[in-house]
XYZ file of C-alpha atoms in Angstrom:
388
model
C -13.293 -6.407 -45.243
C -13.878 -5.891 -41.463
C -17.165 -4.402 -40.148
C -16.063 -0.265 -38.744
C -15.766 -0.319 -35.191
C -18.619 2.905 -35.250
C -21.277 -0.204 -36.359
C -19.875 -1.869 -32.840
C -20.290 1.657 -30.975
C -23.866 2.176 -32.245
C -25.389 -0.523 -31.961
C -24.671 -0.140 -28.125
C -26.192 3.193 -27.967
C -28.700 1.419 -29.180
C -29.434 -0.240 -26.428
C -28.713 2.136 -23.700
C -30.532 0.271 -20.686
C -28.975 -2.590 -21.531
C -25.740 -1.289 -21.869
C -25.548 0.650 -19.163
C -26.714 -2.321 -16.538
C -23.910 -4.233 -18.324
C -21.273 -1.913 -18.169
C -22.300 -0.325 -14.343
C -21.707 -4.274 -13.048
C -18.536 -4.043 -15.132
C -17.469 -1.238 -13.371
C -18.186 -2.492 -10.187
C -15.997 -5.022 -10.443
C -13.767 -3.147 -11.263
C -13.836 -0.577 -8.031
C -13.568 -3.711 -6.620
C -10.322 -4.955 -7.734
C -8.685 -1.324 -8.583
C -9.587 -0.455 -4.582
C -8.222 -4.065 -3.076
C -4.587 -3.418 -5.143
C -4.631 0.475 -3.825
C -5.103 -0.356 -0.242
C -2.524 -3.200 -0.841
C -0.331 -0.290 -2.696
C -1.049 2.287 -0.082
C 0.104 0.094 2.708
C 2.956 -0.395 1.051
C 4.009 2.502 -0.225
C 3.641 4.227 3.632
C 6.176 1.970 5.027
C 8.501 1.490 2.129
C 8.578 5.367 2.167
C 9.454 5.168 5.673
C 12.583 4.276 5.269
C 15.736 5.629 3.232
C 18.155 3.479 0.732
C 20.865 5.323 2.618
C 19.791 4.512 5.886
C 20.862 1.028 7.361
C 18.600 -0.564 10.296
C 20.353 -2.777 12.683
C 18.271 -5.300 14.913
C 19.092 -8.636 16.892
C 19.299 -11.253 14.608
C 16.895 -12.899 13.850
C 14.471 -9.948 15.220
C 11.472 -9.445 12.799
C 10.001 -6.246 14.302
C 12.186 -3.428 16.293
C 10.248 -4.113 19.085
C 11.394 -7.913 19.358
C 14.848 -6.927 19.120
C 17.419 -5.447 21.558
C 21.268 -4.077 21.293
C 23.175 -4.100 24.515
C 25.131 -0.544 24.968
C 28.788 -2.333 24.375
C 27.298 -3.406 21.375
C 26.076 -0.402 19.767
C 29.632 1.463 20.740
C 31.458 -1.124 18.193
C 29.072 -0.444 15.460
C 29.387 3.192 15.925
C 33.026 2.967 14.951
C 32.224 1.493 11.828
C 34.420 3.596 9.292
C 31.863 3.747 6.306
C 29.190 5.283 8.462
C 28.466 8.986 7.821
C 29.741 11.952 10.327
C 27.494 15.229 11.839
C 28.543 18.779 11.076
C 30.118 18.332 14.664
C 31.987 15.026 14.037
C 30.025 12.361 15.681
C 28.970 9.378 13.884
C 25.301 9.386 12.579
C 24.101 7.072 14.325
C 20.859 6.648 15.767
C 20.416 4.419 19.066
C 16.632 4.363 19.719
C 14.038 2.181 22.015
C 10.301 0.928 20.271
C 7.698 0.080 22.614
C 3.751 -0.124 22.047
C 1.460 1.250 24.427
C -2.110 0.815 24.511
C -4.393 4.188 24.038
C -7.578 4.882 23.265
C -9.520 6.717 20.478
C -11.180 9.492 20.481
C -15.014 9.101 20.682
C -14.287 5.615 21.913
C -12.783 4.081 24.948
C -11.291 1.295 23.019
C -7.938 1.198 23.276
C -5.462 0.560 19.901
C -1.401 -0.430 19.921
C 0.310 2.841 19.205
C 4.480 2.599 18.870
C 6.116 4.777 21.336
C 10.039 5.618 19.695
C 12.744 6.602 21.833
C 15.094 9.304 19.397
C 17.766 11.733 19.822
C 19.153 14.308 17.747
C 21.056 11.721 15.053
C 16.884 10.464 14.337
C 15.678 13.413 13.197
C 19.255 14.144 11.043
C 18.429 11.102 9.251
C 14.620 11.583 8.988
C 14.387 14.910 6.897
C 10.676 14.183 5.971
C 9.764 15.046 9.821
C 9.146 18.475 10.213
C 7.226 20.383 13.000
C 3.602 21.434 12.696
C 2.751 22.585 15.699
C 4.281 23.372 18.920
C 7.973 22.827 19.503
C 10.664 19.570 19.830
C 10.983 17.952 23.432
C 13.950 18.780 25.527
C 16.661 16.341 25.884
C 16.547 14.507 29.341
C 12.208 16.028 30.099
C 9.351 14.131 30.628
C 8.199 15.611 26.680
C 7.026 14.111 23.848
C 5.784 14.803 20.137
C 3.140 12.843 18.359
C 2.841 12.388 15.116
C -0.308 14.191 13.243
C -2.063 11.058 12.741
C -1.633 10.340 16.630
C -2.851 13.429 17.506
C -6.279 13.570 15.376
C -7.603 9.951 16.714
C -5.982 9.217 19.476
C -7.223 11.050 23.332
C -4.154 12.784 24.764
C -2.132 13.406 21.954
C -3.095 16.671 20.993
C -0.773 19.524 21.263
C -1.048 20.586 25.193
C -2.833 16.987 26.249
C -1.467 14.516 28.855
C -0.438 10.997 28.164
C 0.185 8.562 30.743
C 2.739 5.570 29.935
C 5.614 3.939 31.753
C 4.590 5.437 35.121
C 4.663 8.813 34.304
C 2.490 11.300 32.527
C 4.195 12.822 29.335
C 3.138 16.306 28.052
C 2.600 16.684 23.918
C 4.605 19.372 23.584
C 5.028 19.312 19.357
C 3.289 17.979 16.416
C 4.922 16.230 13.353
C 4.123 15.371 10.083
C 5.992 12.993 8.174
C 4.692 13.162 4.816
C 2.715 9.275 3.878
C 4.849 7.287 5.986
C 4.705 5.478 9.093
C 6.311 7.715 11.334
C 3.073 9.851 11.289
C 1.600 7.188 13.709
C 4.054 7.372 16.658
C 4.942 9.025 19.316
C 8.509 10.297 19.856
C 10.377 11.077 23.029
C 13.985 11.318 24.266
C 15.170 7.594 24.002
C 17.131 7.953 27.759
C 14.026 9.306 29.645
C 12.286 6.604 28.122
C 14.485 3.240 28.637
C 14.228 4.407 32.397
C 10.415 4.943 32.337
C 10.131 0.934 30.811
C 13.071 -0.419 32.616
C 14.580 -1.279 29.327
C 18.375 -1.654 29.758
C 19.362 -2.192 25.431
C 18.389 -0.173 22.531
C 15.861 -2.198 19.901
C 17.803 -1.261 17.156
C 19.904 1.189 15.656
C 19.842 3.171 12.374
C 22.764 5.117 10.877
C 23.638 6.100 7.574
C 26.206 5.092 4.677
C 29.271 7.480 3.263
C 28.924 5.193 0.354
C 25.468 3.890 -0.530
C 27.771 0.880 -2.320
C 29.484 -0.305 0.897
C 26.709 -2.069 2.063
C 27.222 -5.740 1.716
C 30.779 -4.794 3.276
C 29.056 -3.406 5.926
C 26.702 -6.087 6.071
C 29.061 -8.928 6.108
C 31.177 -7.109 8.796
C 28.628 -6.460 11.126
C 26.981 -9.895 10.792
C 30.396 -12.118 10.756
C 31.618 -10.260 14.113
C 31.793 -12.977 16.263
C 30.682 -10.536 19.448
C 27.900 -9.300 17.968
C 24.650 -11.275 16.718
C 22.930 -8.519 14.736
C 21.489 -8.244 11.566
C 21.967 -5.187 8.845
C 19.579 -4.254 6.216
C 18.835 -1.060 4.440
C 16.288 0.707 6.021
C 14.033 0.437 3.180
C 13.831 -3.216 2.990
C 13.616 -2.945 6.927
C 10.217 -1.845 6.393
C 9.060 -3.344 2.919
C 9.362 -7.054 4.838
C 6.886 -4.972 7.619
C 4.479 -4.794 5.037
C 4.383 -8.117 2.939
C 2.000 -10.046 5.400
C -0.680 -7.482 5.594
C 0.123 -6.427 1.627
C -0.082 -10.340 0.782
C -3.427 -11.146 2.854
C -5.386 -7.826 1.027
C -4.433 -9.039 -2.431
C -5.204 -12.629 -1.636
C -8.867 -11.436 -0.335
C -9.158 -8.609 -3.154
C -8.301 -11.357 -5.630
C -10.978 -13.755 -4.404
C -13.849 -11.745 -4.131
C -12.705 -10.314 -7.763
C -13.222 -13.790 -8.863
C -16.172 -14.104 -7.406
C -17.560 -10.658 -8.764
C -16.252 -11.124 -11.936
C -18.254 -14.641 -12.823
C -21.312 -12.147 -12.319
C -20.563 -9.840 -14.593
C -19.439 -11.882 -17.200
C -22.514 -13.701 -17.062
C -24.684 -10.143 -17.525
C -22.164 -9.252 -20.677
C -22.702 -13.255 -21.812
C -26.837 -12.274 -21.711
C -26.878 -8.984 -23.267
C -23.838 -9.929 -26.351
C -26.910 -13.378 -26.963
C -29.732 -11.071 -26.918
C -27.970 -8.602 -29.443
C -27.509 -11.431 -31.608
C -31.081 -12.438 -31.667
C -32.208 -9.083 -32.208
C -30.081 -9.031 -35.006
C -30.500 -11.667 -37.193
C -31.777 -10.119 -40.441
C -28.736 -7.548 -39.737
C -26.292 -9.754 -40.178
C -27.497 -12.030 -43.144
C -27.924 -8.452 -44.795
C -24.176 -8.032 -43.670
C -22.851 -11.394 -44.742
C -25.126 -10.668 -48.375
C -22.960 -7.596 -48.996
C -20.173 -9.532 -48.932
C -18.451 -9.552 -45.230
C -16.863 -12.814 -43.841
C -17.639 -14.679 -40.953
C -14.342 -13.211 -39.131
C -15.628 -9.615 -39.584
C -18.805 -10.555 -37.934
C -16.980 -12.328 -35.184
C -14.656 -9.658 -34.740
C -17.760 -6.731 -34.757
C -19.041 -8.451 -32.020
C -16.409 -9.197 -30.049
C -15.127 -5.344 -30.441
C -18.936 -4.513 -29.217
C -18.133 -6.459 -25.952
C -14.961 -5.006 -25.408
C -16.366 -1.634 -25.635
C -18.480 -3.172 -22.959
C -15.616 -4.281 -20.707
C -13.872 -0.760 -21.467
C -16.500 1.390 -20.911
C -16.816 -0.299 -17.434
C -13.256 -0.596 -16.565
C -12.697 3.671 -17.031
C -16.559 4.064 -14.826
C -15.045 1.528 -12.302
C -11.039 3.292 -12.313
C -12.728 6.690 -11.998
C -14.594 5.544 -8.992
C -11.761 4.155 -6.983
C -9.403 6.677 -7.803
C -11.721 8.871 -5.322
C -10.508 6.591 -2.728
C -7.151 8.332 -2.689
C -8.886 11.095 -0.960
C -9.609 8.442 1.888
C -7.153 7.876 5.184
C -7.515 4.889 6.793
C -5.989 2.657 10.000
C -5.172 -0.661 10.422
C -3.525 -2.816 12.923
C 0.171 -3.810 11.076
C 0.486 -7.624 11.956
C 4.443 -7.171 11.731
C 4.228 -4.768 14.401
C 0.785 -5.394 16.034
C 0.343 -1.319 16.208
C -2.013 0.992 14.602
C -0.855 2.678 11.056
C -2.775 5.319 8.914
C -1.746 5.175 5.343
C -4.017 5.939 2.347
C -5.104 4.026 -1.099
C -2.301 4.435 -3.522
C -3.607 4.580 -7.404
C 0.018 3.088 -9.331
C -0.241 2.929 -13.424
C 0.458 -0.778 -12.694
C -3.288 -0.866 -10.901
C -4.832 1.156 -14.125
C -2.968 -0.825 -16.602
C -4.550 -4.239 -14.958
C -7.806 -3.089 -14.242
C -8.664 -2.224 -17.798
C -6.995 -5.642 -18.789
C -9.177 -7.297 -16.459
C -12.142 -5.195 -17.752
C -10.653 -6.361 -21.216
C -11.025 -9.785 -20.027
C -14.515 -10.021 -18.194
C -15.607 -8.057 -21.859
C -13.684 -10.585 -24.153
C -15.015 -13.672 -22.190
C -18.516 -12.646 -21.688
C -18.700 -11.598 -25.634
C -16.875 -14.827 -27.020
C -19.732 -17.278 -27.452
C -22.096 -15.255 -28.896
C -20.164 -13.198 -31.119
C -18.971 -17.285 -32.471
C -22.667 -17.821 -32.526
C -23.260 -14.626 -34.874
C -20.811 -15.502 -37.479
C -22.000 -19.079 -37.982
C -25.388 -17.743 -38.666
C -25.639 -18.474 -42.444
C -27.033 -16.150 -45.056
C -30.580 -18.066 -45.921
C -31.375 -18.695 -42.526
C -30.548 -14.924 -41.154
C -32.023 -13.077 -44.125
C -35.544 -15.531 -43.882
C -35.314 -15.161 -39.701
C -35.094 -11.355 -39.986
């Protein structure tokens, strides 16, 4: 018959001191790996979210970035006669020509300067962006020396506040508007009329254009169309893959760090559960000869004892999950390697990161408990009852 899982549970109250020490470096390996996969998620999530499965992105081919691509004007006229792309209320296509540059500006409280992304828009941008909306202030004028930042921009970055100055591209450009745009990357540019801009840089093509489908389903036949045209050489893909392939570098490099310090965490701890599981056996000996007298199998001791170190691994995997899901209230920057520009985003807590943090708590628990719970149920009856 097995031993009750309250025997397990009790015997680690027992032990408090021990039990907690156990359990805290438990948990901190598990804040460990639970905060690694939310910043990974977080960054992801911002720029996935950026984009819009409707939405198709058109670059040069074989462009990675906006920024390294460019669409001559004679070029962007034949895509905007595509038939499956979406009209306005007035009966233009929705199409969205627009110029990415990075400009260098510095923080506030710092004179170190950061990459921020500068994006030329016109009316179609904001059509297909519904997530901007206006916090402060109001939208540049067509054809003005006006811009809006984006609310991230204009709490770390000197001159783009509301009212400030910022000088670029030979001019000085007045924040006339603030924008959010909910946990995406747009919150971390700067927008201004895309004409008044391709003058101020000398830029004679668009870097890409973004308009959206009738039919969500035609895109592969707009795909093929676009890319097969033999005088074009541009690329399609839906805007939310657009900026999912933006993130896998970064998103790769965290979980290949988070993962190896994890490791290297995790030997620790399993070590400390490995120490207290062999001193509970030798405390115990007279318990369990008593136990294996009244008639309980080796299994049930082996299992008792292994359900004691899970406990263990539990108990620190919900302490360490609790601890980084505080993180979410956190908002940090990075530089995007895609892009080589600043980004905010914040730590992302998934039920894919809580389901494999307590596994991994599981694990550290079932592997630091193995050998001496195997050790307590080869004990034999004579030699536990005379040892006690």
């Amino acid at each position: 018959m097995p031993v009750p899982l309250s025997y397990s549970w009790r015997n680690l109250m027992t032990r408090r001191l021990t039990t907690g020490l156990t359990a805290g470096g438990m948990a901190l390996v598990v804040f460990v790996f639970a905060a690694i996969m939310m910043l990974s998620a977080g960054l992801e999530k911002t720029l996935v979210e950026t984009g819009s499965e409707e939405n198709v992105i058109v670059t040069r081919k074989g462009a990675g970035a906006e920024m390294q691509s460019g669409i001559e004007r004679p070029a962007a006229a034949i895509v905007e006669t595509l038939p499956e792309i979406m009209t306005a209320t007035d009966g233009r296509p929705l199409v969205a020509k627009e110029l990415v540059v990075l400009i260098g500006l510095a923080k506030r409280g710092s004179d170190k300067p950061s990459n921020v992304v500068i994006r030329g828009v016109s009316d179609r941008s904001l059509l297909m962006r519904p997530q901007v909306r206006l916090l402060e202030g109001r939208m540049p004028r067509p054809g003005s020396v006006e811009v809006m930042a984006g609310n991230s921009i204009a709490r770390r970055f000197k001159g783009g506040g509301l009212g400030e100055t910022v000088r670029f591209g030979m001019r000085d450009w007045t924040v006339v508007g603030v924008f959010d745009a909910g946990a995406t990357g747009f919150s971390s540019e700067i927008w201004g009329d895309v004409d008044q801009l391709m003058q101020a840089f000398r830029r004679p093509a668009y870097s890409s254009l973004t308009f959206r489908l009738l039919d969500s389903a035609s895109f592969s036949q707009v795909k093929e169309r676009l890319e097969s045209d033999p005088r074009l050489t541009l690329e399609a893909r839906r805007e939310t893959k657009y900026y999912r392939d933006q993130s896998e570098a970064m998103a790769t490099f965290i979980r290949i760090l988070g993962i190896t310090l994890t490791v290297i965490f995790s030997l620790g701890a399993m070590i400390g559960a490995l120490i207290t599981m062999y001193a509970a056996v030798a405390n115990r000996v007279g318990e369990i000869g008593t136990l294996r007298a009244l008639g309980f199998q080796r299994s049930s001791i082996l299992l008792a004892f292994l359900a004691e170190s899970l406990l263990l691994g539990l108990t620190g995997g919900v302490v360490g999950l609790l601890g980084a899901s505080c993180m979410q209230l956190i908002t940090i920057s990075t530089m995007n390697w895609q892009t080589f520009s600043e980004l905010a985003f914040s730590f992302s807590l998934t039920p894919g990161i809580i389901g494999s943090s307590l596994l991994f708590s599981l694990l550290m628990g079932l592997v630091g408990g193995l050998l001496p719970a195997l050790r307590a149920s080869r004990l034999k009856i004579v030699d536990s009852l005379r040892g006690g």
